[in-house]
Tab-separated table of C-alpha atoms and ligand atoms in Angstrom:
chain	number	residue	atom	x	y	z
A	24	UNK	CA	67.615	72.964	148.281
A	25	UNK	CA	69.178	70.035	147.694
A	26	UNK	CA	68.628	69.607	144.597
A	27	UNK	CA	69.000	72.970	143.618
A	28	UNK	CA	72.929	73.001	145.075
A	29	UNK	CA	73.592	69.424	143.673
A	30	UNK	CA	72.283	69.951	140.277
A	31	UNK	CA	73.553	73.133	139.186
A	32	UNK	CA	77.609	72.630	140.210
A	33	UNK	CA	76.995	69.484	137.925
A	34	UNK	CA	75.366	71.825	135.263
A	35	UNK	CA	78.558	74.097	135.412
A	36	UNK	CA	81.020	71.224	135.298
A	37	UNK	CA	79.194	69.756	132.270
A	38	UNK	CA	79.263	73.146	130.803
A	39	UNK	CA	82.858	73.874	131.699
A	40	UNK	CA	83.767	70.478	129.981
A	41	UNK	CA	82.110	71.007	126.771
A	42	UNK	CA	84.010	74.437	126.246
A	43	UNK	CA	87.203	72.790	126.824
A	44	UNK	CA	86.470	69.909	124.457
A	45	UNK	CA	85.020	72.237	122.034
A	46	UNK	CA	88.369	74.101	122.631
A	47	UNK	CA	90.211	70.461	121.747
A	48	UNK	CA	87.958	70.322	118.976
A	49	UNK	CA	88.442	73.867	117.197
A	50	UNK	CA	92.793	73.531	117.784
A	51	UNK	CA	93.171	70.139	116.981
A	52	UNK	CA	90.803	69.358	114.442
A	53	UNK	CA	89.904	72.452	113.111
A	54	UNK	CA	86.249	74.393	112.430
A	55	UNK	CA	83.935	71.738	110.961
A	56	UNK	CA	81.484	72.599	107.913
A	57	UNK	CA	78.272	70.925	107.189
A	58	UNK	CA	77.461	67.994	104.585
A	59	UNK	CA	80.906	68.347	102.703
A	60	UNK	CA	83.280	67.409	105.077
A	61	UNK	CA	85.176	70.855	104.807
A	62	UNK	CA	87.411	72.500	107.583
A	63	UNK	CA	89.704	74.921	108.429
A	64	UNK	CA	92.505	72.561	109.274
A	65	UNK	CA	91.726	69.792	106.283
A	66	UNK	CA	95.216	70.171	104.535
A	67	UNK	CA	96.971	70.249	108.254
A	68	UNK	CA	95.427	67.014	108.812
A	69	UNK	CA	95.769	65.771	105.414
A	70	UNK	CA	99.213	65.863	103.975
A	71	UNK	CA	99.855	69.283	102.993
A	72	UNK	CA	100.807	71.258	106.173
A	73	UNK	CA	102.138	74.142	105.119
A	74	UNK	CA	99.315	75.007	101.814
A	75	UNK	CA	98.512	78.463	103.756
A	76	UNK	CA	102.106	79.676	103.835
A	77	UNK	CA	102.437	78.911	99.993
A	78	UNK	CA	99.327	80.138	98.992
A	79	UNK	CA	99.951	83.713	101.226
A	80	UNK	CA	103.625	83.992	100.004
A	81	UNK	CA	102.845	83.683	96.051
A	82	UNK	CA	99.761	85.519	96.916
A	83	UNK	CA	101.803	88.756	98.720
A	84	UNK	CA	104.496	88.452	95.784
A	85	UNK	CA	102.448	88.771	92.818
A	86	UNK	CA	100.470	91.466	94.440
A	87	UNK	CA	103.775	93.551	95.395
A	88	UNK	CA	104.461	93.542	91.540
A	89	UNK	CA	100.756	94.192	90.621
A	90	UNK	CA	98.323	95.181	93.781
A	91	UNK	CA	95.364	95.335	91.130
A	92	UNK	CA	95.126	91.586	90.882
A	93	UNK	CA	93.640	91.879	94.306
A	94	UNK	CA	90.822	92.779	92.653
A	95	UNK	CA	91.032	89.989	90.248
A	96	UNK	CA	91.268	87.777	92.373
A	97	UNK	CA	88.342	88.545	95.150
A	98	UNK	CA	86.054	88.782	91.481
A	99	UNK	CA	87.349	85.685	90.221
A	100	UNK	CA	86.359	83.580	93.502
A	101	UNK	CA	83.025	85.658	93.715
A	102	UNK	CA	82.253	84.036	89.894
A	103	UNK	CA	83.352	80.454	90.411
A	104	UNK	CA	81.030	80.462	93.574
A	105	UNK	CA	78.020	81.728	91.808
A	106	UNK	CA	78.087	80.024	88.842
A	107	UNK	CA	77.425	75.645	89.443
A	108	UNK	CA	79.641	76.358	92.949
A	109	UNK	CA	82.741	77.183	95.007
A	110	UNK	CA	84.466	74.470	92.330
A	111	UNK	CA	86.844	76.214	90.111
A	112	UNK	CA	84.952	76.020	87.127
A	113	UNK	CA	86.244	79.961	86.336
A	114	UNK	CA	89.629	78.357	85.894
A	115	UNK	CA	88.673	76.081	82.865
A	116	UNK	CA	90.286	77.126	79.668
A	117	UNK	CA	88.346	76.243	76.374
A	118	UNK	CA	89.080	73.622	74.194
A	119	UNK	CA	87.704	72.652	71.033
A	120	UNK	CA	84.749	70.593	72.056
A	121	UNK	CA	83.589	72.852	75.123
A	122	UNK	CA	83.540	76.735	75.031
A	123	UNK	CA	84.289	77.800	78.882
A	124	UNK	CA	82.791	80.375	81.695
A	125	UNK	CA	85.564	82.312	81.205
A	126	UNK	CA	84.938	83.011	77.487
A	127	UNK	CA	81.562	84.594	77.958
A	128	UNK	CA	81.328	88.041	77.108
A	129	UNK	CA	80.106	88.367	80.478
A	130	UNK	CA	83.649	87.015	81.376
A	131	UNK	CA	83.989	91.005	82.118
A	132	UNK	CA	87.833	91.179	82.344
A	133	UNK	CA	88.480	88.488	84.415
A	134	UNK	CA	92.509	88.546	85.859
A	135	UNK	CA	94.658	86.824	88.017
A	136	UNK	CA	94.877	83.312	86.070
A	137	UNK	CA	98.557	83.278	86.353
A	138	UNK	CA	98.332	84.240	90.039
A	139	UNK	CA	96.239	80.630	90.326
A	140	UNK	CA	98.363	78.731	88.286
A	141	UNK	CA	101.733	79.797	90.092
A	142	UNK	CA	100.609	78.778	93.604
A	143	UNK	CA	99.457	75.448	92.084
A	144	UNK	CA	102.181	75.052	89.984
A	145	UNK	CA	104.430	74.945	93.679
A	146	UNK	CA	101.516	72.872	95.290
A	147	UNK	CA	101.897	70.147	92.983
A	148	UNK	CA	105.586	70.053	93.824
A	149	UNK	CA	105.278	69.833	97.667
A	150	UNK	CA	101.911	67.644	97.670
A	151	UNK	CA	100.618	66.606	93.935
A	152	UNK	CA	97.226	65.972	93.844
A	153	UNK	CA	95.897	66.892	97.231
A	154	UNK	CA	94.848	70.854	97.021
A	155	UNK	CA	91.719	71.367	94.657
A	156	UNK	CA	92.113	74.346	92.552
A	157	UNK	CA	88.533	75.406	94.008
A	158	UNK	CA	90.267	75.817	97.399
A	159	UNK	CA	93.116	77.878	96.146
A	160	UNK	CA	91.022	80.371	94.756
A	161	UNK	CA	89.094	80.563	97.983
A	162	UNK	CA	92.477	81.252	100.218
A	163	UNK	CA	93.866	83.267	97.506
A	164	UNK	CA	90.703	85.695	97.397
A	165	UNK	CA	90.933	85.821	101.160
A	166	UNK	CA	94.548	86.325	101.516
A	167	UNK	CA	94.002	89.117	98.646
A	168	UNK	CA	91.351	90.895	100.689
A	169	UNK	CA	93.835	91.278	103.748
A	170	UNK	CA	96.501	92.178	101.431
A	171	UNK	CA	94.590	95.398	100.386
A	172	UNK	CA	94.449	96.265	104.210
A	173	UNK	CA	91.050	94.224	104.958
A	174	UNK	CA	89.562	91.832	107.013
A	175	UNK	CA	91.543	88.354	108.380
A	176	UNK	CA	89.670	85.541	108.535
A	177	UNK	CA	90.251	81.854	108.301
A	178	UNK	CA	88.107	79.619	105.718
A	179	UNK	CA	87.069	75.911	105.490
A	180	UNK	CA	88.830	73.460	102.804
A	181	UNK	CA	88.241	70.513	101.162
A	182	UNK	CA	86.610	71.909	98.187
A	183	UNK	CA	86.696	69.665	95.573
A	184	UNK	CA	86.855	70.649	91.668
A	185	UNK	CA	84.230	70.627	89.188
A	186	UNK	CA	84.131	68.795	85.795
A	187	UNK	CA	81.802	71.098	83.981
A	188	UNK	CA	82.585	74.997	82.462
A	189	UNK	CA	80.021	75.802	80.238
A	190	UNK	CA	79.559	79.329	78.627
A	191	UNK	CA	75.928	79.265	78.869
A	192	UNK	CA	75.978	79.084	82.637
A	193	UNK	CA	77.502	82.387	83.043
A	194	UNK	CA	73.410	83.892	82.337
A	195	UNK	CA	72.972	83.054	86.233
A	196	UNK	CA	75.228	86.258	87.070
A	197	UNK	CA	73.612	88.939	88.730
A	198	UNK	CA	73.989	91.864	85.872
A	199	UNK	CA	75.180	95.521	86.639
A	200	UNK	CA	72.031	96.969	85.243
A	201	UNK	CA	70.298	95.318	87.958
A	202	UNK	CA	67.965	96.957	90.247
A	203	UNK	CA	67.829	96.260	94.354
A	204	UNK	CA	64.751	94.236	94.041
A	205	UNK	CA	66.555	91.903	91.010
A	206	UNK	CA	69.810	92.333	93.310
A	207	UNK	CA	68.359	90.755	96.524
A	208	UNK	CA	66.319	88.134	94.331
A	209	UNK	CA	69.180	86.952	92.966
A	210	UNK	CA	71.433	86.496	96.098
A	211	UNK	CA	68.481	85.575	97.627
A	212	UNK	CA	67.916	82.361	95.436
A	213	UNK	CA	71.277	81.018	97.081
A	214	UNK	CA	70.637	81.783	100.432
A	215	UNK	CA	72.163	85.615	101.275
A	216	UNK	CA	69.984	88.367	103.094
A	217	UNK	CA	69.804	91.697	101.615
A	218	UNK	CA	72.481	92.930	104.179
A	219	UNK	CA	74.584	90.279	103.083
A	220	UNK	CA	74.467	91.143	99.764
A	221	UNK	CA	75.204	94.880	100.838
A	222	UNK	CA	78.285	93.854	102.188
A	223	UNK	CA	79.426	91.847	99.395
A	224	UNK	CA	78.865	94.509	96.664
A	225	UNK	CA	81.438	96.212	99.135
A	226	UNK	CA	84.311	94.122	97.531
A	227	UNK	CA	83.705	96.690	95.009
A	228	UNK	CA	85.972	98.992	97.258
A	229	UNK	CA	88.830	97.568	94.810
A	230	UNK	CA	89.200	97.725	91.584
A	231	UNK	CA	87.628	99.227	88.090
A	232	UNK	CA	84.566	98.795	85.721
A	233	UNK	CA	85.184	99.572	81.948
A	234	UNK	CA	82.788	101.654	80.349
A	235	UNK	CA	80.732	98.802	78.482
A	236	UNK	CA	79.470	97.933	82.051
A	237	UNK	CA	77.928	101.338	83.286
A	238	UNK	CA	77.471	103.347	79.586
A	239	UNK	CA	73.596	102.470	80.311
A	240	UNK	CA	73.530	105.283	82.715
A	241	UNK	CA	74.744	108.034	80.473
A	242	UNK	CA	73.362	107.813	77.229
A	243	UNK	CA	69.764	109.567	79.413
A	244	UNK	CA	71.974	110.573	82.112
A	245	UNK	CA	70.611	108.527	85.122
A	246	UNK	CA	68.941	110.610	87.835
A	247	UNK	CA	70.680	109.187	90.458
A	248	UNK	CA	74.048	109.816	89.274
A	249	UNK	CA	75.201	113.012	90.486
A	250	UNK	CA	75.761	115.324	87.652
A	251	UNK	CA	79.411	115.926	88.011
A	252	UNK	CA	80.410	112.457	88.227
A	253	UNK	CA	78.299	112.045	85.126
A	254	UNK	CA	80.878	113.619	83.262
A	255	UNK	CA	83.720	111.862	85.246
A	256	UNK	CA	82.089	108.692	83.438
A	257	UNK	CA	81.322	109.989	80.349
A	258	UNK	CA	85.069	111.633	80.453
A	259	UNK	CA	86.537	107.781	81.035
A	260	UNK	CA	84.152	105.839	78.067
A	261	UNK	CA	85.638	109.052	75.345
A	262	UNK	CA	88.642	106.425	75.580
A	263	UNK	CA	86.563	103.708	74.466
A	264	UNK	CA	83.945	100.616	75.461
A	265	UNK	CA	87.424	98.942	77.494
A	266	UNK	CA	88.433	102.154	79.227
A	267	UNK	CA	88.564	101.560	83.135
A	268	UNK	CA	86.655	103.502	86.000
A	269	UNK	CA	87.800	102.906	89.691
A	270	UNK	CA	84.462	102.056	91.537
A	271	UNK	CA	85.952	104.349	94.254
A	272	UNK	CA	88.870	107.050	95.001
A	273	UNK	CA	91.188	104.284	97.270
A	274	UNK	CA	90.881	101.523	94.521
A	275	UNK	CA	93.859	99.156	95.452
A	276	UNK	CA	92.759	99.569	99.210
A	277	UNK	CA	89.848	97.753	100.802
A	278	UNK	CA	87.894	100.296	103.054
A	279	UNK	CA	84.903	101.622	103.456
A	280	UNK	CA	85.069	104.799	100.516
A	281	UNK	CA	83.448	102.358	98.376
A	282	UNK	CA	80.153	103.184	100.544
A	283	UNK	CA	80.861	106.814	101.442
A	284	UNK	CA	81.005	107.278	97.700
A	285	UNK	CA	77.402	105.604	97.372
A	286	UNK	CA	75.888	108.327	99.554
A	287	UNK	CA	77.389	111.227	97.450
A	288	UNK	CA	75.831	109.724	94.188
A	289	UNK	CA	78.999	108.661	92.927
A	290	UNK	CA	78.612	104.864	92.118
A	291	UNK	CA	79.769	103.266	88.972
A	292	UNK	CA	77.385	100.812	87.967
A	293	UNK	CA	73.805	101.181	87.993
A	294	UNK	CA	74.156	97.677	90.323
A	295	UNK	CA	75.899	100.020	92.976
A	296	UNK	CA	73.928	102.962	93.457
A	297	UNK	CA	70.570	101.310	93.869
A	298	UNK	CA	72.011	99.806	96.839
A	299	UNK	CA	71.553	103.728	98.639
A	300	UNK	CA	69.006	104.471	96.644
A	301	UNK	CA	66.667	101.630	97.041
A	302	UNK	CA	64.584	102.025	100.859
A	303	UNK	CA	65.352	98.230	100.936
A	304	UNK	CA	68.889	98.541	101.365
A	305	UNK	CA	69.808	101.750	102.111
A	306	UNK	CA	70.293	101.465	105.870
A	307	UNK	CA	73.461	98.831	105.296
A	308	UNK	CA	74.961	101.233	103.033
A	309	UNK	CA	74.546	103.844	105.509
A	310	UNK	CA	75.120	101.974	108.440
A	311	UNK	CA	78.461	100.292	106.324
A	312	UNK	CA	79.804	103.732	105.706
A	313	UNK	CA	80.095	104.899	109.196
A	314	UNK	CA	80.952	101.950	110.501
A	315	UNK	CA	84.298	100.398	108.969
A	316	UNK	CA	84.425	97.896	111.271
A	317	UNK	CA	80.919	96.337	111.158
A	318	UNK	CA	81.533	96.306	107.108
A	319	UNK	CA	84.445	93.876	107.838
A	320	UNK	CA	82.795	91.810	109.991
A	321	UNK	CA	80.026	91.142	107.945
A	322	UNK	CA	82.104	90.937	105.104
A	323	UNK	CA	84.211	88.668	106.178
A	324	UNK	CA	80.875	86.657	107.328
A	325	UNK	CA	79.599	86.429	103.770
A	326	UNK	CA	82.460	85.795	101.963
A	327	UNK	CA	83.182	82.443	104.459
A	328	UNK	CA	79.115	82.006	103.421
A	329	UNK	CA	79.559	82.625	99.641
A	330	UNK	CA	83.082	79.876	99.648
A	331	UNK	CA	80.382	77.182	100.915
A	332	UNK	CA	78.157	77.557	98.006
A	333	UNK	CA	77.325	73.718	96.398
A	334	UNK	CA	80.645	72.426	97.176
A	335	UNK	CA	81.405	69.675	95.399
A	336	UNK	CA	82.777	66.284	97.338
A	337	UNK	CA	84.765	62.900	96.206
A	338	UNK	CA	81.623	61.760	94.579
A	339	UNK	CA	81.144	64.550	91.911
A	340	UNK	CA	84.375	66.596	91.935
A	341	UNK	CA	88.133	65.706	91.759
A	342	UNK	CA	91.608	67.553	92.109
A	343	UNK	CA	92.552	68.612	89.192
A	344	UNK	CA	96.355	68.323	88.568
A	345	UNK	CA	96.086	72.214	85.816
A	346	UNK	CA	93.606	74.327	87.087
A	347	UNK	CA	92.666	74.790	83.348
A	348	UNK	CA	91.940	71.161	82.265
A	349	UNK	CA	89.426	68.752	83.542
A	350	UNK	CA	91.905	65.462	84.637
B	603	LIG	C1	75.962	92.681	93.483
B	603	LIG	C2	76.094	92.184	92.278
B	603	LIG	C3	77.327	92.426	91.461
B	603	LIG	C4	77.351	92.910	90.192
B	603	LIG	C5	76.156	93.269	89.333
B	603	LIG	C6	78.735	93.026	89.820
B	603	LIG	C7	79.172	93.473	88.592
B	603	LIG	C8	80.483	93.814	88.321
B	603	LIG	C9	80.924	94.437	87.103
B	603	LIG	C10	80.045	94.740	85.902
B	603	LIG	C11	82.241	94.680	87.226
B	603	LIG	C12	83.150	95.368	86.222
B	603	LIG	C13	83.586	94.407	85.164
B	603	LIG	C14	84.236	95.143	84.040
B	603	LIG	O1	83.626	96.072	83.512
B	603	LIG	O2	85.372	94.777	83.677
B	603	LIG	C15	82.657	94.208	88.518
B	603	LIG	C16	83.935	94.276	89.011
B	603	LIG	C17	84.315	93.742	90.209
B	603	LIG	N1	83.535	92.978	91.038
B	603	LIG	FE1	81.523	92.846	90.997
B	603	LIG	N2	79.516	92.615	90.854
B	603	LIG	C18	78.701	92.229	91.877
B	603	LIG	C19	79.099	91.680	93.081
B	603	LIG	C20	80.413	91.405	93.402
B	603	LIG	C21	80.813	90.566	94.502
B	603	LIG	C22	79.874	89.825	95.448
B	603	LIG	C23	82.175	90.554	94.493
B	603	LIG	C24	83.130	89.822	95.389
B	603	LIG	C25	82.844	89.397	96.600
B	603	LIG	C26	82.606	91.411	93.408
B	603	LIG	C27	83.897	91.740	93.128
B	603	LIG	C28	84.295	92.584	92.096
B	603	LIG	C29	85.629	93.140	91.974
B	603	LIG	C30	86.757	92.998	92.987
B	603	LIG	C31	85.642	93.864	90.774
B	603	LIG	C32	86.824	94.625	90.169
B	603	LIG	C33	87.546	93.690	89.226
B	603	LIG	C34	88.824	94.253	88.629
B	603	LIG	O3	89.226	95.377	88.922
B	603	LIG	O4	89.423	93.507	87.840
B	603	LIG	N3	81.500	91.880	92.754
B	603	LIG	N4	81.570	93.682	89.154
B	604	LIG	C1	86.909	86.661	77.874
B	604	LIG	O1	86.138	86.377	76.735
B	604	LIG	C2	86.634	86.922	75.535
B	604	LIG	C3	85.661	86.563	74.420
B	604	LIG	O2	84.381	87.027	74.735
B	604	LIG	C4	88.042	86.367	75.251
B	604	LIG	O3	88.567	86.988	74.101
B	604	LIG	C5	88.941	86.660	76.453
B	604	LIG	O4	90.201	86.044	76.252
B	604	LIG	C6	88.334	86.121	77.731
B	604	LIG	N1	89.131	86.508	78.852
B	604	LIG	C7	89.748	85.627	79.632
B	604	LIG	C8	90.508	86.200	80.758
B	604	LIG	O5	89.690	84.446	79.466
B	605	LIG	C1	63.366	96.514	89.351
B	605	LIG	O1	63.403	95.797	88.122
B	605	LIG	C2	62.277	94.967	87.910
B	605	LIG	C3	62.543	94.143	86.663
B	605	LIG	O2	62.986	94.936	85.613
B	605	LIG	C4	61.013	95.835	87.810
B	605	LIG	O3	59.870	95.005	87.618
B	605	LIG	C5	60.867	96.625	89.103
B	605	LIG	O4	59.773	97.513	89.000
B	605	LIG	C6	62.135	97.405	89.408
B	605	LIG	N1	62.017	97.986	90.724
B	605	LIG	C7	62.219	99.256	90.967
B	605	LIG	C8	62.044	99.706	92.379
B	605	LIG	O5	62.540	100.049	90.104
């Protein structure tokens, strides 16, 4: 009795003291990540306070004038994370010694360079040298998903940037001709579940494929294409191999169409419609297209997951001063 009545008050204090310092912890010092020393507060606590504000503002502008960067954008940070890391190696121009990511053919289109370059253009004025370009892709993507009407969330920084771009890297890309199975192996192999990768391939709720990426389907019309959006497709490639396709009906908005649009057979690329038609994935897509808010939520989940994807540190990455040149 005893025991019992002295133990437990001293259980609840204890308890009671490690949510306020945890509390402490989370406004003062930020959300702590792993091996790589990131956090949400890193530039706060650093010396460049106001990075988010900059970042959102030239974010917001560009997409007033052009709300299909959004797109771009989300794609662009999705790349730099898959191929050698979160380390914006995407951003790397060519030069004459070293041909680039971004000049594979599987380069698909990439947009939103300028979008990059403006916000770190400003960034070197108010702080030079502290915000990796790796990190403004990352806040940019995010700030472009809520632009589009999704998800709010708050990332870790303190990426640094890579020193390598290579061409040949770009192979490690899952493919749009890619079945479920080859889809789940290959987020699998850095760590994402199969729902995970579900709700990823939901960022294709904005945005357009051109024709070179889904003409495998329609040559033998695939049979799980319905037949009237068959000729939708076919309709959009009589303009050509670069002609665009929306991947849904609401492409500048991010929403949960993209999914709705999977259960009536109308996905783009062969990538997106084995996602319902595949027993191994089919109940996210359902469960994602009734359920707006539990696609956000995960969403928002896996993108924070995909931004911490080998990070690079101090003692294999820098801060570049051009996003497009190595230092
Ligand atoms: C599941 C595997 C994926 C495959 C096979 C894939 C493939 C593709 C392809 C082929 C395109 C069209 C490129 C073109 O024809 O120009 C595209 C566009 C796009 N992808 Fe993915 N993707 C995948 C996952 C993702 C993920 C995880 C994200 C971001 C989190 C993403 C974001 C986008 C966006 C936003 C676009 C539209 C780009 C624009 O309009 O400029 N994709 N994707
Ligand atoms: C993508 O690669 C092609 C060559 O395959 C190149 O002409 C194009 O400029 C590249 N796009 C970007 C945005 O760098
Ligand atoms: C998916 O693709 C792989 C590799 O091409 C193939 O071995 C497998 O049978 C395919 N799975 C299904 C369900 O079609």
């Amino acid at each position: 009795m005893l025991y019992k009545s002295s133990v437990r008050p001293l259980k609840v204090v204890m308890a009671n003291l490690l949510t306020v310092f945890l509390l402490i912890e989370v406004f003062a010092y930020g959300y702590s990540y792993g091996q790589y020393g990131l956090n949400t507060n890193y530039y706060l606590m650093s010396s460049c306070p106001f990075v988010e504000p900059v970042v959102k503002n030239i974010v917001n502008r560009a997409l007033q004038d052009d709300p299909t960067l959004a797109a771009g954008l989300i794609r662009m940070h999705f790349h730099d994370c898959f191929i050698e890391g979160c380390d914006g190696s995407v951003l790397i121009d060519s030069t004459k010694d070293n041909t680039a990511e971004k000049d594979s053919p599987g380069n698909l289109s990439l947009r939103g360079f300028e979008v990059i370059d403006a916000i770190k253009e400003e960034l070197e004025r108010q702080c030079p040298g502290v915000v990796s370009c790796a990190d403004i892709l990352a806040m940019a993507a995010r700030d472009a998903v809520f632009f589009a009407g999704g998800p709010v969330y708050d990332i870790p920084k303190g990426r640094k940037d890579g020193r390598r771009s290579k061409i040949e890297d770009t192979i490690n890309l899952p493919f749009p001709t890619f079945n479920a199975s080859e889809l789940i192996k290959s987020f699998g192999q850095r760590g994402f579940s199969a729902q995970e990768m579900v709700a990823l391939s939901g960022a294709h709720t904005l945005g357009v494929a051109r024709c070179a990426s889904f003409k495998n389907r329609l040559k033998q019309v695939d049979p799980t294409l319905d037949a009237q959006f068959a000729k939708t497709l076919a309709r959009t490639c009589s303009s050509g191999d670069n002609a665009p396709q929306p991947f849904d009906a609401t492409s500048n908005d991010f929403d949960n169409v993209y999914f709705n649009a999977l259960l009536r057979r109308n996905g783009v690329l062969t990538s997106d419609q084995t996602l319902y038609n595949s027993p191994r994935t089919r109940n996210f897509v359902n469960a994602y297209a009734f359920n707006q808010a539990m696609f956000f939520f995960d969403f928002q989940q896996a993108m924070v997951k995909m931004g911490l994807l080998d990070v690079k540190d101090n003692s294999n990455g820098e801060v570049r001063e051009n996003c497009r040149k190595i230092n």
